[in-house]
Amino acid sequence: MARELCVFFPVLIFVAILHGQICAVTGEPQVPCYFIFGDSLVDGGNNNELKTAAKANYPPYGIDFPKGVTGRFTNGRTVADFIGQLLGFVDFIPPYATVTDKVISTGVNYASGSAGIREESGSHLGDRISLDRQLLNHEKTISRISSLQSNKTYTDEYLKKCIYLTNIGSNDYINNYLIPTTYPTSKIYTADQYAAVLVQQYSQQLKTMYNLGARKIAVFGLGQIGCTPAEIERFGTNGKPCVQWINEAVKLFNDRLKPLVEELNNVYSDAKLTFINLTSISAPQGDLPVPSVPCCKVKEDGQCVENSTPCLIRALSIFYDGFHPSEVANTVVAARSYIALTKMDASPYDISHLARL
Ligand SMILES: *[C@@H]1O[C@H](CO)[C@@H](O)[C@H](O)[C@H]1NC(C)=O
Ligand SMILES: *[C@@H]1O[C@H](CO)[C@@H](O)[C@H](O)[C@H]1NC(C)=O
């Protein structure tokens, strides 16, 4: 029997909380499988057993998540979780660290907090699964699915129908380029050169994803890192709402990533990639500036203090900790990447369109 799965989201944050609603009629999900690559913005628990400071498997993380603390770096669901629900998946896509053969064919979440496009990004925090290693893990997943389905033609066709989401690159700034005492990249490259080498490497990684069978790929651009409470605290804003030079550096990356997506669509005629513009999606609606105040009490590293009591009205916070959006902000991003509100949000396709192609 079909049932309705709804995701509620606030339309006008801080001006008035008018609730919008998107519903997906479930029964069968719209695509047979969904794979997630990325960093802490979409990590579902892969870092829990790693030796790293980049972990969120303690309260008050997960306070609004149905299963409580899971390692998600927010109070509730991530953008990847919401998109999964909008696609009609009833269960959350399991992390690679704990996925079983019973559910592996529905999809896997490879994302890892502090990981980057570059291997070394995040290394001062400890272990992490870089995008290159996430792709190696995906290869292992494909072998497992292949042997479960025991028909190579079938598996090849099956993998082409899945949605692949990739949201990575923030740590190549936050936990690399912006820490000159630990990482040399800002001495080697100008911001523009760095954006170019990052996108060049990402291009190779997206080609690997294609070679591993991906045909429907949603590539998330980077959010405005200069507007995160932690970077504002660290660098100051000179009276502006955000650290502008950081946003400018990140924009150089985004401005190269979108043309890369277009280029790959031309090179691979059987692939559909789409670029999700977080700047467009998270632009404040109305005239009020969005206060960058974390909901939880944060430590020096920007993460929530263990077992601290978070803010009460979490629907009013954009940020949960010093870096990560709250569940409410995640619902807005997911809703607008799934069904774009403006042409800028997702191009050339939003994810609902991508699923139907
Ligand atoms: C393998 O899968 C293909 C594609 O679904 C199908 O046409 C073919 O009959 C299958 N082969 C076997 C031996 O089941
Ligand atoms: C993203 O959207 C913003 C706001 O509409 C726009 O200024 C920017 O050029 C867009 N970025 C890309 C890469 O298209």
Short mmCIF file of C-alpha atoms and ligand atoms in Angstrom, two decimals:
data_model
loop_
_atom_site.label_atom_id
_atom_site.label_comp_id
_atom_site.label_asym_id
_atom_site.label_seq_id
_atom_site.Cartn_x
_atom_site.Cartn_y
_atom_site.Cartn_z
CA MET A 1 0.00 0.00 0.00
CA ALA A 2 1.31 3.41 -0.87
CA ARG A 3 1.79 5.78 1.98
CA GLU A 4 2.72 9.39 2.16
CA LEU A 5 6.06 10.52 3.48
CA CYS A 6 6.23 14.21 4.10
CA VAL A 7 9.02 16.60 4.78
CA PHE A 8 8.03 19.87 6.39
CA PHE A 9 10.22 22.89 5.96
CA PRO A 10 10.04 26.51 6.95
CA VAL A 11 9.74 28.83 3.99
CA LEU A 12 10.72 32.09 5.60
CA ILE A 13 13.18 31.61 8.37
CA PHE A 14 13.35 34.51 10.81
CA VAL A 15 10.72 36.53 9.04
CA ALA A 16 7.87 34.23 9.83
CA ILE A 17 7.87 30.49 10.11
CA LEU A 18 5.39 29.67 7.37
CA HIS A 19 5.49 25.99 6.77
CA GLY A 20 5.68 24.52 3.35
CA GLN A 21 5.39 20.85 2.71
CA ILE A 22 6.62 18.43 0.08
CA CYS A 23 5.24 14.94 -0.05
CA ALA A 24 6.56 11.88 -1.73
CA VAL A 25 4.15 9.03 -2.23
CA THR A 26 6.07 5.98 -1.20
CA GLY A 27 5.64 2.36 -1.80
CA GLU A 28 8.57 1.97 -4.10
CA PRO A 29 11.31 4.57 -4.02
CA GLN A 30 11.72 6.48 -7.30
CA VAL A 31 15.12 4.96 -7.92
CA PRO A 32 16.30 1.54 -6.73
CA CYS A 33 19.40 2.83 -4.95
CA TYR A 34 21.10 5.92 -3.55
CA PHE A 35 24.81 6.42 -2.81
CA ILE A 36 26.22 9.30 -0.76
CA PHE A 37 29.78 10.68 -0.90
CA GLY A 38 31.03 13.61 1.15
CA ASP A 39 32.05 15.05 4.49
CA SER A 40 30.45 15.82 7.85
CA LEU A 41 27.56 17.62 6.16
CA VAL A 42 26.22 14.23 5.09
CA ASP A 43 28.15 11.72 7.28
CA GLY A 44 25.81 9.16 8.82
CA GLY A 45 28.27 7.60 11.29
CA ASN A 46 31.37 6.50 9.36
CA ASN A 47 33.72 8.29 11.76
CA ASN A 48 32.38 6.71 14.94
CA GLU A 49 35.10 4.06 15.13
CA LEU A 50 37.90 6.15 13.63
CA LYS A 51 40.69 7.78 15.63
CA THR A 52 39.73 11.39 15.05
CA ALA A 53 38.52 14.50 16.82
CA ALA A 54 35.95 14.89 14.02
CA LYS A 55 33.17 12.83 15.56
CA ALA A 56 29.63 13.62 16.55
CA ASN A 57 28.57 10.41 18.27
CA TYR A 58 27.70 12.08 21.57
CA PRO A 59 24.88 14.27 22.82
CA PRO A 60 23.65 16.88 22.12
CA TYR A 61 24.15 15.73 18.48
CA GLY A 62 21.17 13.70 17.32
CA ILE A 63 18.76 15.17 19.87
CA ASP A 64 16.04 15.44 17.19
CA PHE A 65 17.02 12.35 15.20
CA PRO A 66 14.62 9.37 15.45
CA LYS A 67 17.45 7.03 16.48
CA GLY A 68 19.20 9.63 18.69
CA VAL A 69 23.00 9.85 18.56
CA THR A 70 24.35 8.23 15.37
CA GLY A 71 27.41 10.28 14.45
CA ARG A 72 25.46 12.82 12.38
CA PHE A 73 26.93 16.31 12.85
CA THR A 74 23.59 18.00 13.49
CA ASN A 75 20.57 17.80 15.77
CA GLY A 76 18.45 15.78 13.35
CA ARG A 77 18.54 14.67 9.75
CA THR A 78 21.17 15.69 7.21
CA VAL A 79 20.50 16.99 3.70
CA ALA A 80 21.27 13.49 2.38
CA ASP A 81 18.73 11.97 4.80
CA PHE A 82 15.96 14.33 3.65
CA ILE A 83 16.70 13.77 0.00
CA GLY A 84 16.50 10.03 0.63
CA GLN A 85 13.06 10.49 2.15
CA LEU A 86 11.94 12.69 -0.74
CA LEU A 87 13.09 9.96 -3.13
CA GLY A 88 10.81 7.57 -1.23
CA PHE A 89 13.34 5.58 0.80
CA VAL A 90 11.69 4.62 4.07
CA ASP A 91 14.93 3.70 5.87
CA PHE A 92 18.00 5.90 6.12
CA ILE A 93 20.85 4.84 3.84
CA PRO A 94 23.33 3.00 6.10
CA PRO A 95 26.95 4.11 6.60
CA TYR A 96 29.59 2.02 4.83
CA ALA A 97 31.13 1.22 8.24
CA THR A 98 28.14 -0.90 9.28
CA VAL A 99 26.23 -1.79 6.10
CA THR A 100 25.06 -5.39 5.81
CA ASP A 101 24.50 -7.53 2.69
CA LYS A 102 20.77 -7.46 3.42
CA VAL A 103 20.50 -3.74 2.63
CA ILE A 104 23.64 -2.93 0.65
CA SER A 105 21.85 -2.97 -2.72
CA THR A 106 19.65 -0.03 -1.68
CA GLY A 107 22.68 2.19 -1.23
CA VAL A 108 25.52 3.15 1.03
CA ASN A 109 26.67 6.36 2.70
CA TYR A 110 30.47 6.75 2.41
CA ALA A 111 30.71 10.30 3.79
CA SER A 112 33.27 11.04 6.48
CA GLY A 113 33.64 14.08 8.72
CA SER A 114 36.79 16.18 8.05
CA ALA A 115 37.40 14.43 4.71
CA GLY A 116 38.23 16.32 1.56
CA ILE A 117 38.87 16.13 -2.13
CA ARG A 118 42.55 16.19 -1.19
CA GLU A 119 44.00 13.29 0.74
CA GLU A 120 45.65 15.43 3.44
CA SER A 121 42.67 17.66 4.28
CA GLY A 122 41.56 17.17 7.87
CA SER A 123 44.65 15.11 8.81
CA HIS A 124 45.46 17.26 11.86
CA LEU A 125 42.18 16.06 13.39
CA GLY A 126 43.04 12.40 12.88
CA ASP A 127 41.75 9.64 10.65
CA ARG A 128 39.14 10.25 7.96
CA ILE A 129 37.99 8.72 4.69
CA SER A 130 39.04 10.99 1.83
CA LEU A 131 37.01 11.07 -1.37
CA ASP A 132 39.57 8.84 -3.09
CA ARG A 133 39.13 6.24 -0.35
CA GLN A 134 35.34 6.62 -0.45
CA LEU A 135 35.55 5.67 -4.13
CA LEU A 136 37.66 2.61 -3.26
CA ASN A 137 34.99 1.64 -0.73
CA HIS A 138 32.36 2.04 -3.45
CA GLU A 139 34.32 -0.41 -5.60
CA LYS A 140 34.11 -2.93 -2.78
CA THR A 141 30.37 -2.28 -2.47
CA ILE A 142 29.92 -2.96 -6.18
CA SER A 143 31.72 -6.30 -5.81
CA ARG A 144 29.40 -7.22 -2.97
CA ILE A 145 26.27 -6.19 -4.91
CA SER A 146 27.56 -8.01 -8.00
CA SER A 147 28.01 -11.25 -6.15
CA LEU A 148 24.60 -10.90 -4.46
CA GLN A 149 22.85 -10.26 -7.79
CA SER A 150 25.08 -12.75 -9.65
CA ASN A 151 24.36 -11.29 -13.08
CA LYS A 152 26.87 -8.70 -14.26
CA THR A 153 24.61 -7.24 -16.97
CA TYR A 154 21.84 -6.81 -14.45
CA THR A 155 24.13 -5.12 -11.89
CA ASP A 156 25.58 -2.76 -14.51
CA GLU A 157 22.08 -1.64 -15.52
CA TYR A 158 20.98 -1.46 -11.90
CA LEU A 159 23.84 0.88 -10.86
CA LYS A 160 22.99 3.26 -13.71
CA LYS A 161 19.55 3.89 -12.23
CA CYS A 162 20.81 5.00 -8.80
CA ILE A 163 21.15 8.56 -7.55
CA TYR A 164 24.67 9.51 -6.50
CA LEU A 165 25.02 12.54 -4.24
CA THR A 166 28.37 14.16 -3.61
CA ASN A 167 28.94 17.01 -1.17
CA ILE A 168 32.63 17.61 -0.47
CA GLY A 169 35.28 20.33 -0.57
CA SER A 170 34.53 22.35 2.58
CA ASN A 171 37.39 20.67 4.47
CA ASP A 172 39.82 21.47 1.68
CA TYR A 173 39.25 25.04 2.90
CA ILE A 174 38.32 24.79 6.61
CA ASN A 175 40.76 22.02 7.47
CA ASN A 176 43.50 22.78 4.97
CA TYR A 177 43.79 26.08 3.05
CA LEU A 178 42.58 28.19 6.00
CA ILE A 179 45.12 26.68 8.44
CA PRO A 180 48.48 27.94 7.10
CA THR A 181 50.35 26.84 10.22
CA THR A 182 49.62 23.18 9.47
CA TYR A 183 49.05 22.99 5.71
CA PRO A 184 51.27 24.65 3.08
CA THR A 185 48.58 25.00 0.37
CA SER A 186 47.97 28.72 0.92
CA LYS A 187 51.69 29.39 0.43
CA ILE A 188 51.84 27.30 -2.72
CA TYR A 189 48.63 28.46 -4.39
CA THR A 190 46.66 31.67 -4.74
CA ALA A 191 42.95 31.20 -3.96
CA ASP A 192 42.24 31.00 -7.68
CA GLN A 193 44.98 28.43 -8.33
CA TYR A 194 43.79 26.38 -5.36
CA ALA A 195 40.20 26.37 -6.66
CA ALA A 196 41.57 25.19 -10.01
CA VAL A 197 43.62 22.30 -8.55
CA LEU A 198 40.72 21.22 -6.35
CA VAL A 199 38.26 21.17 -9.24
CA GLN A 200 40.82 19.37 -11.39
CA GLN A 201 41.14 16.62 -8.79
CA TYR A 202 37.35 16.50 -8.28
CA SER A 203 37.00 16.09 -12.03
CA GLN A 204 39.11 12.92 -11.92
CA GLN A 205 37.08 11.64 -8.97
CA LEU A 206 33.77 12.27 -10.76
CA LYS A 207 35.14 10.41 -13.78
CA THR A 208 36.00 7.50 -11.49
CA MET A 209 32.44 7.59 -10.16
CA TYR A 210 31.18 7.46 -13.76
CA ASN A 211 33.52 4.56 -14.55
CA LEU A 212 32.07 2.73 -11.53
CA GLY A 213 28.64 2.96 -13.13
CA ALA A 214 27.20 6.25 -11.83
CA ARG A 215 24.97 8.03 -14.36
CA LYS A 216 22.79 10.33 -12.20
CA ILE A 217 25.02 12.50 -10.05
CA ALA A 218 24.03 15.49 -7.92
CA VAL A 219 27.15 17.57 -7.26
CA PHE A 220 26.76 20.01 -4.38
CA GLY A 221 28.65 23.28 -4.53
CA LEU A 222 30.14 24.65 -1.32
CA GLY A 223 28.17 26.74 1.13
CA GLN A 224 29.32 30.13 2.34
CA ILE A 225 32.03 28.98 4.72
CA GLY A 226 32.73 32.61 5.64
CA CYS A 227 29.27 32.78 7.24
CA THR A 228 29.81 29.89 9.66
CA PRO A 229 29.93 30.93 13.33
CA ALA A 230 33.34 29.27 13.81
CA GLU A 231 35.07 31.13 10.96
CA ILE A 232 33.42 34.42 11.98
CA GLU A 233 34.74 33.89 15.50
CA ARG A 234 38.19 33.02 14.21
CA PHE A 235 38.72 35.70 11.58
CA GLY A 236 36.27 38.50 12.39
CA THR A 237 34.12 40.19 9.77
CA ASN A 238 35.10 43.87 9.76
CA GLY A 239 31.52 44.87 10.44
CA LYS A 240 30.13 42.71 7.62
CA PRO A 241 27.80 39.76 8.30
CA CYS A 242 30.38 37.22 7.08
CA VAL A 243 34.12 36.75 6.47
CA GLN A 244 34.04 38.03 2.93
CA TRP A 245 37.47 36.94 1.71
CA ILE A 246 36.63 33.33 2.62
CA ASN A 247 33.35 33.50 0.71
CA GLU A 248 35.24 34.94 -2.25
CA ALA A 249 37.77 32.09 -2.17
CA VAL A 250 34.95 29.53 -2.01
CA LYS A 251 33.12 31.25 -4.85
CA LEU A 252 36.16 30.68 -7.08
CA PHE A 253 35.71 26.96 -6.46
CA ASN A 254 31.95 27.01 -7.11
CA ASP A 255 32.40 29.08 -10.26
CA ARG A 256 34.66 26.36 -11.66
CA LEU A 257 32.61 23.43 -10.42
CA LYS A 258 29.44 24.32 -12.30
CA PRO A 259 31.19 24.49 -15.70
CA LEU A 260 32.87 21.16 -14.87
CA VAL A 261 29.42 19.61 -14.40
CA GLU A 262 28.36 21.02 -17.78
CA GLU A 263 31.54 19.73 -19.40
CA LEU A 264 31.07 16.21 -18.02
CA ASN A 265 27.48 16.22 -19.31
CA ASN A 266 28.90 16.93 -22.76
CA VAL A 267 31.74 14.43 -22.57
CA TYR A 268 29.55 11.60 -21.26
CA SER A 269 26.37 11.68 -23.31
CA ASP A 270 24.78 8.92 -21.23
CA ALA A 271 25.43 10.67 -17.90
CA LYS A 272 23.31 13.28 -16.16
CA LEU A 273 25.14 15.42 -13.66
CA THR A 274 23.64 18.42 -11.95
CA PHE A 275 25.08 21.27 -9.91
CA ILE A 276 23.35 22.30 -6.67
CA ASN A 277 23.97 25.94 -5.77
CA LEU A 278 24.00 26.32 -1.98
CA THR A 279 24.57 30.06 -2.21
CA SER A 280 21.35 30.46 -4.13
CA ILE A 281 19.45 28.06 -1.86
CA SER A 282 20.61 29.56 1.42
CA ALA A 283 20.32 33.21 0.43
CA PRO A 284 18.38 34.93 3.21
CA GLN A 285 14.79 35.49 2.22
CA GLY A 286 13.48 38.84 3.29
CA ASP A 287 15.72 41.68 4.37
CA LEU A 288 16.79 40.55 7.80
CA PRO A 289 20.36 39.31 8.12
CA VAL A 290 20.59 35.73 9.32
CA PRO A 291 22.31 35.61 12.70
CA SER A 292 25.21 33.13 12.70
CA VAL A 293 24.81 31.84 16.22
CA PRO A 294 25.27 28.15 17.01
CA CYS A 295 22.44 26.41 18.83
CA CYS A 296 24.69 24.29 21.02
CA LYS A 297 27.45 25.47 23.32
CA VAL A 298 30.62 25.06 21.23
CA LYS A 299 34.19 24.08 22.09
CA GLU A 300 37.20 25.84 20.63
CA ASP A 301 37.14 23.48 17.62
CA GLY A 302 33.58 24.51 16.76
CA GLN A 303 31.98 21.23 17.82
CA CYS A 304 29.29 20.97 20.50
CA VAL A 305 30.41 20.58 24.12
CA GLU A 306 29.72 16.97 25.19
CA ASN A 307 26.38 16.54 26.98
CA SER A 308 25.63 20.27 26.94
CA THR A 309 22.04 21.46 26.70
CA PRO A 310 21.34 22.94 23.26
CA CYS A 311 19.06 25.89 22.51
CA LEU A 312 15.38 25.19 23.10
CA ILE A 313 13.76 26.41 19.89
CA ARG A 314 15.97 24.65 17.41
CA ALA A 315 13.72 25.56 14.49
CA LEU A 316 15.04 29.11 14.86
CA SER A 317 18.71 28.22 14.45
CA ILE A 318 20.46 27.99 11.10
CA PHE A 319 23.58 26.52 12.72
CA TYR A 320 23.65 23.69 15.21
CA ASP A 321 27.34 23.96 16.08
CA GLY A 322 30.14 26.23 14.84
CA PHE A 323 30.20 24.71 11.34
CA HIS A 324 27.14 22.56 10.75
CA PRO A 325 23.63 23.59 9.79
CA SER A 326 20.69 22.59 11.95
CA GLU A 327 18.06 20.15 10.78
CA VAL A 328 15.76 23.02 9.83
CA ALA A 329 18.39 24.52 7.53
CA ASN A 330 18.97 21.04 6.08
CA THR A 331 15.28 20.68 5.23
CA VAL A 332 15.39 23.90 3.22
CA VAL A 333 18.49 22.84 1.30
CA ALA A 334 17.07 19.38 0.61
CA ALA A 335 13.66 20.70 -0.44
CA ARG A 336 15.13 23.21 -2.88
CA SER A 337 17.66 20.83 -4.35
CA TYR A 338 14.86 18.29 -4.81
CA ILE A 339 12.40 20.78 -6.29
CA ALA A 340 14.22 23.97 -7.28
CA LEU A 341 12.53 27.26 -6.41
CA THR A 342 14.64 29.25 -8.86
CA LYS A 343 16.64 28.24 -11.93
CA MET A 344 19.83 29.03 -9.99
CA ASP A 345 19.15 26.43 -7.27
CA ALA A 346 19.91 23.37 -9.38
CA SER A 347 21.14 23.22 -12.92
CA PRO A 348 20.47 21.73 -15.34
CA TYR A 349 18.17 19.48 -13.26
CA ASP A 350 16.80 19.41 -9.75
CA ILE A 351 16.99 16.03 -8.05
CA SER A 352 13.31 15.13 -8.60
CA HIS A 353 13.93 15.60 -12.32
CA LEU A 354 17.23 13.69 -12.15
CA ALA A 355 15.42 10.74 -10.59
CA ARG A 356 12.92 10.58 -13.46
CA LEU A 357 15.43 10.86 -16.32
C1 LIG B 1 20.89 -11.05 -16.54
O1 LIG B 1 20.28 -9.76 -16.55
C2 LIG B 1 19.87 -9.33 -17.82
C3 LIG B 1 19.43 -7.87 -17.69
O2 LIG B 1 18.45 -7.72 -16.68
C4 LIG B 1 18.77 -10.25 -18.33
O3 LIG B 1 18.33 -9.82 -19.61
C5 LIG B 1 19.34 -11.66 -18.40
O4 LIG B 1 18.30 -12.56 -18.77
C6 LIG B 1 19.92 -12.10 -17.07
N1 LIG B 1 20.63 -13.34 -17.22
C7 LIG B 1 20.37 -14.40 -16.50
C8 LIG B 1 21.22 -15.62 -16.75
O5 LIG B 1 19.49 -14.41 -15.64
C1 LIG B 2 24.82 30.56 -7.23
O1 LIG B 2 23.77 31.41 -6.93
C2 LIG B 2 24.18 32.73 -6.61
C3 LIG B 2 22.96 33.49 -6.10
O2 LIG B 2 21.92 33.41 -7.02
C4 LIG B 2 24.84 33.34 -7.83
O3 LIG B 2 25.25 34.66 -7.55
C5 LIG B 2 26.03 32.48 -8.24
O4 LIG B 2 26.60 32.97 -9.43
C6 LIG B 2 25.62 31.04 -8.42
N1 LIG B 2 26.82 30.22 -8.58
C7 LIG B 2 27.05 29.49 -9.65
C8 LIG B 2 28.33 28.73 -9.66
O5 LIG B 2 26.26 29.40 -10.56
#
